[in-house]
mmCIF file of C-alpha atoms (C1' of nucleotides) in Angstrom:
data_model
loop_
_atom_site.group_PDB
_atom_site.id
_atom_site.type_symbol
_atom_site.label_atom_id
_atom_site.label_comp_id
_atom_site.label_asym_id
_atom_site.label_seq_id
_atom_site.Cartn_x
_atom_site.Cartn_y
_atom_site.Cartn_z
ATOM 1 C CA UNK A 1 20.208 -5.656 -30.164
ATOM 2 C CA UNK A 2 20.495 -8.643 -32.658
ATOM 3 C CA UNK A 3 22.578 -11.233 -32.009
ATOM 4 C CA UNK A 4 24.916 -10.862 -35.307
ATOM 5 C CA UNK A 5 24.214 -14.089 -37.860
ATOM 6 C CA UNK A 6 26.810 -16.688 -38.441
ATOM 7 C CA UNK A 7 28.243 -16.282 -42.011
ATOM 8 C CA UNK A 8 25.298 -18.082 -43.209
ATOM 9 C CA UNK A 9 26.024 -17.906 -46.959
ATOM 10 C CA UNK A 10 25.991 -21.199 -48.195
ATOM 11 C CA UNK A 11 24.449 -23.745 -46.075
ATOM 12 C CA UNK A 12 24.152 -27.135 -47.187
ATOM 13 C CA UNK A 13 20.928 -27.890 -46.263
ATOM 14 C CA UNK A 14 20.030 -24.744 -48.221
ATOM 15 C CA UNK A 15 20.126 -26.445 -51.096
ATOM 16 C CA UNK A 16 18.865 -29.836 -50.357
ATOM 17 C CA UNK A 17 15.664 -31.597 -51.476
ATOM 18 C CA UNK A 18 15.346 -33.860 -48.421
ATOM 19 C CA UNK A 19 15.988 -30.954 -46.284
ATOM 20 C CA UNK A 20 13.537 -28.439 -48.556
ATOM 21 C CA UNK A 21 10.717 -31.209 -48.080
ATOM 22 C CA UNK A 22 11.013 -31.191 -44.476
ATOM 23 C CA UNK A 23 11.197 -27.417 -43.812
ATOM 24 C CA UNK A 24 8.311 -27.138 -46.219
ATOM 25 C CA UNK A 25 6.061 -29.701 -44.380
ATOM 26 C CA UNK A 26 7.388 -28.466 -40.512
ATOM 27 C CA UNK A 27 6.137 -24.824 -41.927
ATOM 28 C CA UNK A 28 3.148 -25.680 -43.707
ATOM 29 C CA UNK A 29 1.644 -27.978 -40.683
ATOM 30 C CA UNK A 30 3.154 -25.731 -37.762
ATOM 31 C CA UNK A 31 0.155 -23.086 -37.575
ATOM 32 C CA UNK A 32 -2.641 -26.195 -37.665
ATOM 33 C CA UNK A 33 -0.410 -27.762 -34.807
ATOM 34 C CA UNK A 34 -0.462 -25.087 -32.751
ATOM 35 C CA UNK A 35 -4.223 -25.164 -32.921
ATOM 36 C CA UNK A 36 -4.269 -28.871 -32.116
ATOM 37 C CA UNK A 37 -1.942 -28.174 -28.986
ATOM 38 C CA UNK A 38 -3.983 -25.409 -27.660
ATOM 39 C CA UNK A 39 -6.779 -28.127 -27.937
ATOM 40 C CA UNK A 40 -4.584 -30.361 -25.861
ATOM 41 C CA UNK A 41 -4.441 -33.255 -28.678
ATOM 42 C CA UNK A 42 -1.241 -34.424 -30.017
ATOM 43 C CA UNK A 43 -0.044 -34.482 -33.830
ATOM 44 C CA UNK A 44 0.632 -37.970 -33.493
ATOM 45 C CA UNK A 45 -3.310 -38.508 -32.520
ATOM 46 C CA UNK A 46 -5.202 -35.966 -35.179
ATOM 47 C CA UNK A 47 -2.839 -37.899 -38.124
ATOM 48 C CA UNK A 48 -4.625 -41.281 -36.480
ATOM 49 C CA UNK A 49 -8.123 -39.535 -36.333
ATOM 50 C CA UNK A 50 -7.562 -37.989 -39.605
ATOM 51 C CA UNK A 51 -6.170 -41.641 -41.713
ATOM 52 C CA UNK A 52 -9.521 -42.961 -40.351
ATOM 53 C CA UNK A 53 -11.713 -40.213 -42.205
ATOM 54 C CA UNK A 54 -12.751 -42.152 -44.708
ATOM 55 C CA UNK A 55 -11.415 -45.365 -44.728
ATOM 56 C CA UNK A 56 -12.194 -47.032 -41.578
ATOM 57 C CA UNK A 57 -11.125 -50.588 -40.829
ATOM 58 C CA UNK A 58 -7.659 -49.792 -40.894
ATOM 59 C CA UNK A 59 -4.698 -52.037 -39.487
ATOM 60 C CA UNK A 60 -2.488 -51.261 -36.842
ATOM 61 C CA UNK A 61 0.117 -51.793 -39.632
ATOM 62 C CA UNK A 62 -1.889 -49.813 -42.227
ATOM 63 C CA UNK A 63 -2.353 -47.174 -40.037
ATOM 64 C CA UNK A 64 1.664 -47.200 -39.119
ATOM 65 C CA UNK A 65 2.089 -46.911 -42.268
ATOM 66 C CA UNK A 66 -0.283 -43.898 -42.800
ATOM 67 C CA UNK A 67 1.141 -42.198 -40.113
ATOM 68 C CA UNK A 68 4.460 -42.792 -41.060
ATOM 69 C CA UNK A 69 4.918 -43.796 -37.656
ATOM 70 C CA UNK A 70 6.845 -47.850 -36.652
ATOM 71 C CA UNK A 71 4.324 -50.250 -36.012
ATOM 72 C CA UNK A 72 4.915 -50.805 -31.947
ATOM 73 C CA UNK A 73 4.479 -47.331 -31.629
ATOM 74 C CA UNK A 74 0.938 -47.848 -33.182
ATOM 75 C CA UNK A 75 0.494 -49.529 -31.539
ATOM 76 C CA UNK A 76 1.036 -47.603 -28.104
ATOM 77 C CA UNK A 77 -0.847 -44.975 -29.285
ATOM 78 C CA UNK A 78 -3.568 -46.626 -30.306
ATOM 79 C CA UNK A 79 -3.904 -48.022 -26.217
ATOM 80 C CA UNK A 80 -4.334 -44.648 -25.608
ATOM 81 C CA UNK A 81 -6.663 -43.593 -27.571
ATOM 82 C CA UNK A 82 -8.924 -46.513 -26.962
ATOM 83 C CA UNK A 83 -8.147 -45.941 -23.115
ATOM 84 C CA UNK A 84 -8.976 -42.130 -24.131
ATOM 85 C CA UNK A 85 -12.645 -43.847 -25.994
ATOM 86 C CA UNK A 86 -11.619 -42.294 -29.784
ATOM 87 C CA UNK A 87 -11.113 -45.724 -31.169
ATOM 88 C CA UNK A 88 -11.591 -49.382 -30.941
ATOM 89 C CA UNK A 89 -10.137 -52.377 -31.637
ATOM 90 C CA UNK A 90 -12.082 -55.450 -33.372
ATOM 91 C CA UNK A 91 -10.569 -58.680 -34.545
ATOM 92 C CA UNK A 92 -11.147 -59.608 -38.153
ATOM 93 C CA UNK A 93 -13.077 -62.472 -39.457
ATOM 94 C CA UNK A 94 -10.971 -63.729 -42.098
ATOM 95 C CA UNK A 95 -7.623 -63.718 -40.412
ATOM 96 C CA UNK A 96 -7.352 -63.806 -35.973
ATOM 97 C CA UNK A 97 -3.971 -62.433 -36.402
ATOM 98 C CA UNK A 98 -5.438 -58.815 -37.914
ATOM 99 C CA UNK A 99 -6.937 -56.501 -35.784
ATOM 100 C CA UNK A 100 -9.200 -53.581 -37.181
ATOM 101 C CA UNK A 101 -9.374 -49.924 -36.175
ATOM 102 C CA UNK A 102 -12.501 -47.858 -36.002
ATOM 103 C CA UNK A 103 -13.839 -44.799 -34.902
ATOM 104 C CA UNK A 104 -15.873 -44.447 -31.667
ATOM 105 C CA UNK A 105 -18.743 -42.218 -32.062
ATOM 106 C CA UNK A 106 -16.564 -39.209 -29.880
ATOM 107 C CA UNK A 107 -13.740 -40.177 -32.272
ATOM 108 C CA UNK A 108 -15.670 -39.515 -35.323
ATOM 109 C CA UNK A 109 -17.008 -36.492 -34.080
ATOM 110 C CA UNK A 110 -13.557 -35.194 -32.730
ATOM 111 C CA UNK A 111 -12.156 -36.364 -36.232
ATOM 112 C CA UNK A 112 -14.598 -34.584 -38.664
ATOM 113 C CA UNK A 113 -14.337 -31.335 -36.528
ATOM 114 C CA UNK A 114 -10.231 -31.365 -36.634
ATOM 115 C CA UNK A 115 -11.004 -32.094 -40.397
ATOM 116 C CA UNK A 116 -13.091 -28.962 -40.943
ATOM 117 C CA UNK A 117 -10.694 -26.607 -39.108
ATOM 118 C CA UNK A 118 -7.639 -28.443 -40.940
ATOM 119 C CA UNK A 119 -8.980 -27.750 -44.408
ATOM 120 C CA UNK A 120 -9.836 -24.145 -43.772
ATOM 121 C CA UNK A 121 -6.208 -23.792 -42.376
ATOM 122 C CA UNK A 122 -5.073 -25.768 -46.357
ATOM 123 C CA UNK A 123 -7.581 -23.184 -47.949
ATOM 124 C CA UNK A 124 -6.050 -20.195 -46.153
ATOM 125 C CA UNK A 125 -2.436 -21.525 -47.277
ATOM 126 C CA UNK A 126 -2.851 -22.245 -50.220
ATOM 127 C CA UNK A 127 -4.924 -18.764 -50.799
ATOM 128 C CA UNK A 128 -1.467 -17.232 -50.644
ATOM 129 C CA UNK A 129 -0.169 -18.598 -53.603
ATOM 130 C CA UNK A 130 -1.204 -17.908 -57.089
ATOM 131 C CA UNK A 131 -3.672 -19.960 -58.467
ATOM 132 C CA UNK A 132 -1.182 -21.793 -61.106
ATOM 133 C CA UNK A 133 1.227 -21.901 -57.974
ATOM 134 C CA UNK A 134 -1.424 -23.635 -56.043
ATOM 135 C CA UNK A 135 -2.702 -26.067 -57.914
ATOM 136 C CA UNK A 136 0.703 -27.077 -58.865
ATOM 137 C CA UNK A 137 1.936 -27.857 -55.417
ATOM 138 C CA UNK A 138 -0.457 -31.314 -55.169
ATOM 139 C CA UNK A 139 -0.070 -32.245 -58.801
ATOM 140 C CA UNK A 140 3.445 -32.384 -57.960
ATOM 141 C CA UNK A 141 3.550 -33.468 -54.747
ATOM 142 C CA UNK A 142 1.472 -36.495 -56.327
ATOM 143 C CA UNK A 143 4.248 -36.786 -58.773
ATOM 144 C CA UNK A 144 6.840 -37.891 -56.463
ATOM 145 C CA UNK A 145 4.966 -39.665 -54.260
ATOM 146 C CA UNK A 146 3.628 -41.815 -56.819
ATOM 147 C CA UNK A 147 8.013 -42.360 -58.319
ATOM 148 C CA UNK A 148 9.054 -42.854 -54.800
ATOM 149 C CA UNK A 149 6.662 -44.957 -53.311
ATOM 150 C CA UNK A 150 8.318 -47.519 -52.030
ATOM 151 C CA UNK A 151 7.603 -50.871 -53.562
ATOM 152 C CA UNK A 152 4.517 -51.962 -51.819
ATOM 153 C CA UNK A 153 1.856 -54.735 -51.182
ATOM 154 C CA UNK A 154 -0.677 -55.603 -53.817
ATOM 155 C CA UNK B 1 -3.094 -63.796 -49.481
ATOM 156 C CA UNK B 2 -3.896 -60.337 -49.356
ATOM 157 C CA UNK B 3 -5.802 -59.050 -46.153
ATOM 158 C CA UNK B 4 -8.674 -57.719 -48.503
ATOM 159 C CA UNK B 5 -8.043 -53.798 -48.176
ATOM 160 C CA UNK B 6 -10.627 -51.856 -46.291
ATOM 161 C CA UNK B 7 -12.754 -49.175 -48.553
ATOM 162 C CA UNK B 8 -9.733 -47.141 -49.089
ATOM 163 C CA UNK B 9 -12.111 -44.546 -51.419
ATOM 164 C CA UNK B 10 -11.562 -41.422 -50.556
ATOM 165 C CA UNK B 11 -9.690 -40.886 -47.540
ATOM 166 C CA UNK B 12 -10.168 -37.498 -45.932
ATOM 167 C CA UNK B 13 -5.469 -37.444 -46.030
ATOM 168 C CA UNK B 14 -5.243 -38.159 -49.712
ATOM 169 C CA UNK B 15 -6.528 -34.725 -50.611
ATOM 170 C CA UNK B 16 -4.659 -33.305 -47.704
ATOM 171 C CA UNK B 17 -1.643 -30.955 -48.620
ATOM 172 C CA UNK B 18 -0.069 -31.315 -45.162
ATOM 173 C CA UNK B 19 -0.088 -34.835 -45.188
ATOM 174 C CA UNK B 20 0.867 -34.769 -48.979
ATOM 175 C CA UNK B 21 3.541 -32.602 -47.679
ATOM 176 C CA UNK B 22 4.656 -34.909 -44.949
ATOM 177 C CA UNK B 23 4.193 -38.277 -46.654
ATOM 178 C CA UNK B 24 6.968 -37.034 -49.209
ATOM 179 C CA UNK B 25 9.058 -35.473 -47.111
ATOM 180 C CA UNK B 26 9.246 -39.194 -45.371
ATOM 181 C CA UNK B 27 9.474 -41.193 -48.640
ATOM 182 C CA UNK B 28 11.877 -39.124 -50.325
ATOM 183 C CA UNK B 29 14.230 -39.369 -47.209
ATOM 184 C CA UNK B 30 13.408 -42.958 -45.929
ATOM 185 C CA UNK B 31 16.238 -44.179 -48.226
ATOM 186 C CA UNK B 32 18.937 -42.323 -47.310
ATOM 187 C CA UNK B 33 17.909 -42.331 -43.326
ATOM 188 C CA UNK B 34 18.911 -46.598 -43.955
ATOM 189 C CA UNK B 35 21.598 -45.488 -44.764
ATOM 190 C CA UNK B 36 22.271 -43.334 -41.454
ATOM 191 C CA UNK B 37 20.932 -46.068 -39.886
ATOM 192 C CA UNK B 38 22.994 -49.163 -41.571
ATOM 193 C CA UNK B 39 25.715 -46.788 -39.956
ATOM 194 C CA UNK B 40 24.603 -45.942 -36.553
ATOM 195 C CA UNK B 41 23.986 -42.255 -36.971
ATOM 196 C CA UNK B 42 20.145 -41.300 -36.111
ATOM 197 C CA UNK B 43 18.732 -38.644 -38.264
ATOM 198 C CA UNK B 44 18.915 -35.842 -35.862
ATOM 199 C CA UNK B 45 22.629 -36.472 -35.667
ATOM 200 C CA UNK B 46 23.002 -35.985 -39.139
ATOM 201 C CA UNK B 47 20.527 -33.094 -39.235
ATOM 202 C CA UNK B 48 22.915 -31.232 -37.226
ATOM 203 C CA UNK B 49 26.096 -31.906 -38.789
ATOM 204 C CA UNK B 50 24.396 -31.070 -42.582
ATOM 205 C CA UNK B 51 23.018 -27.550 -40.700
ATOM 206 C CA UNK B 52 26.910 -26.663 -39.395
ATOM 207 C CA UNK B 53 28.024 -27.566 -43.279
ATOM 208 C CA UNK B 54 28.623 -23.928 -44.452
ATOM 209 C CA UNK B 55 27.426 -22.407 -41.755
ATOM 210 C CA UNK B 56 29.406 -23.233 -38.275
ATOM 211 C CA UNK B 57 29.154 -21.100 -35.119
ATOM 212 C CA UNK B 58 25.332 -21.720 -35.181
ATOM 213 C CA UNK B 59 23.360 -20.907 -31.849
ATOM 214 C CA UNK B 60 21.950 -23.507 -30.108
ATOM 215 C CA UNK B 61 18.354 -21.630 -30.557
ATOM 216 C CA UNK B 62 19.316 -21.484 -34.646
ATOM 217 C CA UNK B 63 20.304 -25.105 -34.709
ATOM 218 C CA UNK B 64 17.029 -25.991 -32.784
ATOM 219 C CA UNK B 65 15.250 -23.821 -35.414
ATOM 220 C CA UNK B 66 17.066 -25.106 -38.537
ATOM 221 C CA UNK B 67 16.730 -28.881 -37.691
ATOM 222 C CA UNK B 68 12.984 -28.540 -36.748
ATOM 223 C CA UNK B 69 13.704 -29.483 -32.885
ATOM 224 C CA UNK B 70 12.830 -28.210 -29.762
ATOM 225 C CA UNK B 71 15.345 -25.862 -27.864
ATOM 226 C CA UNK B 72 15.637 -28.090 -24.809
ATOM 227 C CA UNK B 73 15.919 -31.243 -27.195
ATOM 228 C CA UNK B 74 19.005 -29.914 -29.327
ATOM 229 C CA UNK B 75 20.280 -28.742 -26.130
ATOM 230 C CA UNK B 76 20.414 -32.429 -25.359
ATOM 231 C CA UNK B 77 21.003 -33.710 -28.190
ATOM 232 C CA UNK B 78 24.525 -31.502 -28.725
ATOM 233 C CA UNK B 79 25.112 -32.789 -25.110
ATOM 234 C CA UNK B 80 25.302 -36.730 -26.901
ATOM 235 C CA UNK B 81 27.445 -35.133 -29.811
ATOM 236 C CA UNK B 82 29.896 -32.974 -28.114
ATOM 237 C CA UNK B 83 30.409 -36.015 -26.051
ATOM 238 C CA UNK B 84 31.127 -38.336 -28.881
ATOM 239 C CA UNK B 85 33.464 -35.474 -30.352
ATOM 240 C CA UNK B 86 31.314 -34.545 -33.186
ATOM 241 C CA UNK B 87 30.822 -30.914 -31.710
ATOM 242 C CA UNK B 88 32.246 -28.278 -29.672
ATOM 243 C CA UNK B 89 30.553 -25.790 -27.658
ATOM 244 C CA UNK B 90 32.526 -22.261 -27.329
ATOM 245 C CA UNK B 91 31.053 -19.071 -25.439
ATOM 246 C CA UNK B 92 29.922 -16.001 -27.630
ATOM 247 C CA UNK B 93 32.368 -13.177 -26.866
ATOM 248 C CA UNK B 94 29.440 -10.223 -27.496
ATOM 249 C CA UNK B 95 26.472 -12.221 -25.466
ATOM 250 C CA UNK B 96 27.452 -14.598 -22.697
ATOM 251 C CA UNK B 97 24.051 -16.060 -23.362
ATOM 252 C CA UNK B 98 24.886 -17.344 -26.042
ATOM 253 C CA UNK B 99 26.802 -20.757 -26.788
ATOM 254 C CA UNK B 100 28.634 -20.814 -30.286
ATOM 255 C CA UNK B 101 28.603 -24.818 -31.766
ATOM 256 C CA UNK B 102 31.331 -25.842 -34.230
ATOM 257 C CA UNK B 103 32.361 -28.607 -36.057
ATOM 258 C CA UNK B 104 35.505 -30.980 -34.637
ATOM 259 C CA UNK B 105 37.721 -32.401 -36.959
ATOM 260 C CA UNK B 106 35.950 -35.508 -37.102
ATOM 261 C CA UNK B 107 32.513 -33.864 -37.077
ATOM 262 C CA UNK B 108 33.556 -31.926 -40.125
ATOM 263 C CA UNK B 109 34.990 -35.468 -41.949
ATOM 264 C CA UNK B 110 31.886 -36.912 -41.039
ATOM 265 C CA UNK B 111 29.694 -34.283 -42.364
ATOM 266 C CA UNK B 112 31.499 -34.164 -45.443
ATOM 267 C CA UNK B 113 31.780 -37.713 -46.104
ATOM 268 C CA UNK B 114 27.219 -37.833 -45.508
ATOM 269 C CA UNK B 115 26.647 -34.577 -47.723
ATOM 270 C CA UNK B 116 28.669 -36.425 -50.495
ATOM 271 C CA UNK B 117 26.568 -39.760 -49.975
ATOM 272 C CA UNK B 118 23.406 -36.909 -49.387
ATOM 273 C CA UNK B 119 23.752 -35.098 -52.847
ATOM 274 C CA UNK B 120 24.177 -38.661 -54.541
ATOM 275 C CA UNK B 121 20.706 -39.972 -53.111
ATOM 276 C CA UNK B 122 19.130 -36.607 -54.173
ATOM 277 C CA UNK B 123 20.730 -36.781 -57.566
ATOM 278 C CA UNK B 124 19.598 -40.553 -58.081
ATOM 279 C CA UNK B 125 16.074 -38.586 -56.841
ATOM 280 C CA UNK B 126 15.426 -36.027 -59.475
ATOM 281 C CA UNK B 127 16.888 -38.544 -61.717
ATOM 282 C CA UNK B 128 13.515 -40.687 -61.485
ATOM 283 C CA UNK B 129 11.421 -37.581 -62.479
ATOM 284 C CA UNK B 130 11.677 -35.729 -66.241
ATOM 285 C CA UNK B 131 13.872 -32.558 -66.016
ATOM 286 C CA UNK B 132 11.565 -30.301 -66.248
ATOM 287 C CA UNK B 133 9.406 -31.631 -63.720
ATOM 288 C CA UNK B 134 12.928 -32.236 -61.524
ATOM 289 C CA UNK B 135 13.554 -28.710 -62.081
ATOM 290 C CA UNK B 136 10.144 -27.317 -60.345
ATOM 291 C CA UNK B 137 10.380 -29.343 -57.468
ATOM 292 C CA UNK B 138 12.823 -26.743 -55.412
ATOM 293 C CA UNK B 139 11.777 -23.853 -57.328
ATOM 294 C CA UNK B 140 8.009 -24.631 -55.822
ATOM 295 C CA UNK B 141 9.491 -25.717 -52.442
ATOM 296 C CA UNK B 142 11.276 -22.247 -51.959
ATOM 297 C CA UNK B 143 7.816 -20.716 -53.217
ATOM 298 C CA UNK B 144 6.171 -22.424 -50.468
ATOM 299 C CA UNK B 145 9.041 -21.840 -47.699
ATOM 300 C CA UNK B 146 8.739 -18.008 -48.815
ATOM 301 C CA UNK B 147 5.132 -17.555 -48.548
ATOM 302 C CA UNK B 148 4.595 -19.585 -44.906
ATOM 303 C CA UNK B 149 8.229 -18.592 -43.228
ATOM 304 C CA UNK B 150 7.088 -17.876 -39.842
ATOM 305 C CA UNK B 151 7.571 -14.192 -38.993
ATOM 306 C CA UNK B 152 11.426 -14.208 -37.912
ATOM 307 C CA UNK B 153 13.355 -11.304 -36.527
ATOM 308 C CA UNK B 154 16.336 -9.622 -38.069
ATOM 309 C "C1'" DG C 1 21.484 2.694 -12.134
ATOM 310 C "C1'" DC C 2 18.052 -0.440 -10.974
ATOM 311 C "C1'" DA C 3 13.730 -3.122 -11.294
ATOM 312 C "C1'" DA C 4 11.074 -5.393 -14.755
ATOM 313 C "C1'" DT C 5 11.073 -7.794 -18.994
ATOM 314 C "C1'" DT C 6 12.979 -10.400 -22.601
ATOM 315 C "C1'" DT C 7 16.198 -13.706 -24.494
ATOM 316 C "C1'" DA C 8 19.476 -17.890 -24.425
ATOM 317 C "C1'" DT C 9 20.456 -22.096 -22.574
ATOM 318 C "C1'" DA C 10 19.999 -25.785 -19.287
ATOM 319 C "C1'" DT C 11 17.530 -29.151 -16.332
ATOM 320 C "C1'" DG C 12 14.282 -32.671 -14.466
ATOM 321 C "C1'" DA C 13 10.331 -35.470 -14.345
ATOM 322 C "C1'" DA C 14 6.989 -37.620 -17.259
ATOM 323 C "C1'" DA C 15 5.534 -39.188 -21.707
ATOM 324 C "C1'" DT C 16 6.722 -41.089 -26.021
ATOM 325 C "C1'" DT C 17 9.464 -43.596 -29.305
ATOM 326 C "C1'" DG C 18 12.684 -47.062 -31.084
ATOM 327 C "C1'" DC C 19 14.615 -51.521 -31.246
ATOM 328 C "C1'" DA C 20 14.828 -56.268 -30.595
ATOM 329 C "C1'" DC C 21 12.068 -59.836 -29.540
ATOM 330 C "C1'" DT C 22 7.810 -62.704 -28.429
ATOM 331 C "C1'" DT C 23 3.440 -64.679 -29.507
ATOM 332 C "C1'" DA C 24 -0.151 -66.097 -32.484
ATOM 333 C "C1'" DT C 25 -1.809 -67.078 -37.074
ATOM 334 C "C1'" DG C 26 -1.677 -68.045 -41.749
ATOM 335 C "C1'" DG C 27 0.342 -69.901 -46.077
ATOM 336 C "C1'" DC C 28 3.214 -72.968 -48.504
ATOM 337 C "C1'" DT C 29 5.730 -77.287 -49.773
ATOM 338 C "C1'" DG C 30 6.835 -81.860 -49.749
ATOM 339 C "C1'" DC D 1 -0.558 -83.098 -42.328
ATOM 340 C "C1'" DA D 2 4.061 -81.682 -40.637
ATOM 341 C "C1'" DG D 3 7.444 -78.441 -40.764
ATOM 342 C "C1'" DC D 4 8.894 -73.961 -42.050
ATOM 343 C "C1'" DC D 5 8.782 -69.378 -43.440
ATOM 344 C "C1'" DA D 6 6.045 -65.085 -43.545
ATOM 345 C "C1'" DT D 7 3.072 -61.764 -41.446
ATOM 346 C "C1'" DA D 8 0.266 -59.188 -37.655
ATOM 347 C "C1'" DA D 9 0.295 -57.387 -33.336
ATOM 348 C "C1'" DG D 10 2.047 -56.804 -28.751
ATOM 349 C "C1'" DT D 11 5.917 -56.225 -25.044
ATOM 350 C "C1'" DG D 12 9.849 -54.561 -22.377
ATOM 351 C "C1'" DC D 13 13.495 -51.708 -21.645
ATOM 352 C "C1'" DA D 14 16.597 -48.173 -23.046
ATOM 353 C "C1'" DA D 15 16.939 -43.893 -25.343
ATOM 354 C "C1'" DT D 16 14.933 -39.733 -26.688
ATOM 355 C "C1'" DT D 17 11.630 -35.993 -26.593
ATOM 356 C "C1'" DT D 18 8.466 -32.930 -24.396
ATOM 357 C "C1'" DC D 19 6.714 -29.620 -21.083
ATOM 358 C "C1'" DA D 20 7.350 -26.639 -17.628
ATOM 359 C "C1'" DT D 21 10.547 -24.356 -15.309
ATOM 360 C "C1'" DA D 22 15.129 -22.684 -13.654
ATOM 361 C "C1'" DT D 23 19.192 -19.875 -14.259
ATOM 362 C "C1'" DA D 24 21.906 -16.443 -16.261
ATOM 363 C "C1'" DA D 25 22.665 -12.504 -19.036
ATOM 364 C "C1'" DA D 26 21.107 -8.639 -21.746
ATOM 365 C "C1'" DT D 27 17.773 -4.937 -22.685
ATOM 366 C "C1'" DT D 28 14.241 -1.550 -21.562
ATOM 367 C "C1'" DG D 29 12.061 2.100 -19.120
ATOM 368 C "C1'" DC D 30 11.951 4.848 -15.641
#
DNA sequence: GCAATTTATATGAAATTGCACTTATGGCTG
DNA sequence: CAGCCATAAGTGCAATTTCATATAAATTGC
């Protein structure tokens, strides 16, 4: 038997833009996460792997920032995964107090072949929309990103 | 100075709908979780309260579900709030499984008084984007919460 | 009606995160 | 150049989360 439902009518949250944004992106990511957990590698680890794809060089507090993870727990991770031989850290010419991120060459590897499996999980999601539906969904995720982006840098 | 960027060209995330997905998600709430924060109450906290607005007598599974947790972390997590009075537990009559959570009188104050502050940081968000663009935002979320719900029972 | 299975919640040890703070540079101003 | 503020990264400890598992109750199939 089924455990009878609370009088779920009207639920805040049900209506709430903060609230729909998370559900969507907890849903959206949860079936590529699953396949990163049955690989043994953390969320937290593939987003660091995957922010390097392409733009290597990174700072620990670029890469925070990326990750939308705090900057001492960048800086944790990133000890393990140079422990773990996925990146490494370099000090910068210009400035001692910067240190740069790269790839190792298991890093880059790992990283490009999470990156093929993640974008035939986006192609399979987005194949269940209709094709004005999909290509909607990054224009206007795009749109608020770019009118919330918090005042930055540069 | 500016620590010269590194060759931020085409990283592999920008094209990325999860990430797109999660990167808003964190932007559009980062404002109003400093203002959780500027008042001691952590985002899970609130998460909790604004899931038992309109919908009390949750299960502790449900909760765990709705607010994107583990089981065994909103397990401890109503521990914290049913020991600062926010929450009550109460045993289901039908299933003695189960565990009922409800509001206390000052949980329910509380929750009001954030939803208010909630729905005025979402307002002052559409606000920033043209109506009709404000108006697509949920409309597209809901598409997208439709099409990947996880298969749920009931 | 009972053993096996499933479901709901709780628990405990280990890993991770958050927060406040330290250290090391760099930039700026007088 | 000295002094001061700003910025980058790292540290330590407390709090939280996770993972695996335990316990209890309900359901299923014989």
């Amino acid at each position: 038997m089924e455990i009878p439902s609370p009088p779920s009518g009207v639920r805040f949250i049900d209506d709430y833009l903060v609230y729909l944004l998370a559900r969507a992106a907890h849903q959206v990511s949860s079936e590529f996460h699953e396949q990163l957990r049955r690989r043994g590698i953390s969320v937290a680890v593939w987003r660091v792997l995957s922010a390097l794809l392409g733009s290597e060089g990174e700072t620990v507090t670029g890469l925070a920032e990326t990750c939308l993870l705090q900057q001492p727990t960048m800086t944790k991770l990133l000890d393990r995964m140079t422990r773990s031989g996925l990146v490494a850290r370099s000090p910068d010419q210009r400035d001692r107090r910067v240190v740069r991120i790269a790839l190792t060459g298991t890093g880059r590897a790992l990283a490009e072949d999470l990156a093929v499996a993640a974008k035939a999980h986006e192609a399979e999601l987005l194949a269940r929309h209709p094709p004005a539906e999909a290509e909607a969904i990054k224009n206007l995720l795009r749109a608020i990103l770019a009118r919330h982006d918090r005042p930055r840098r540069g």
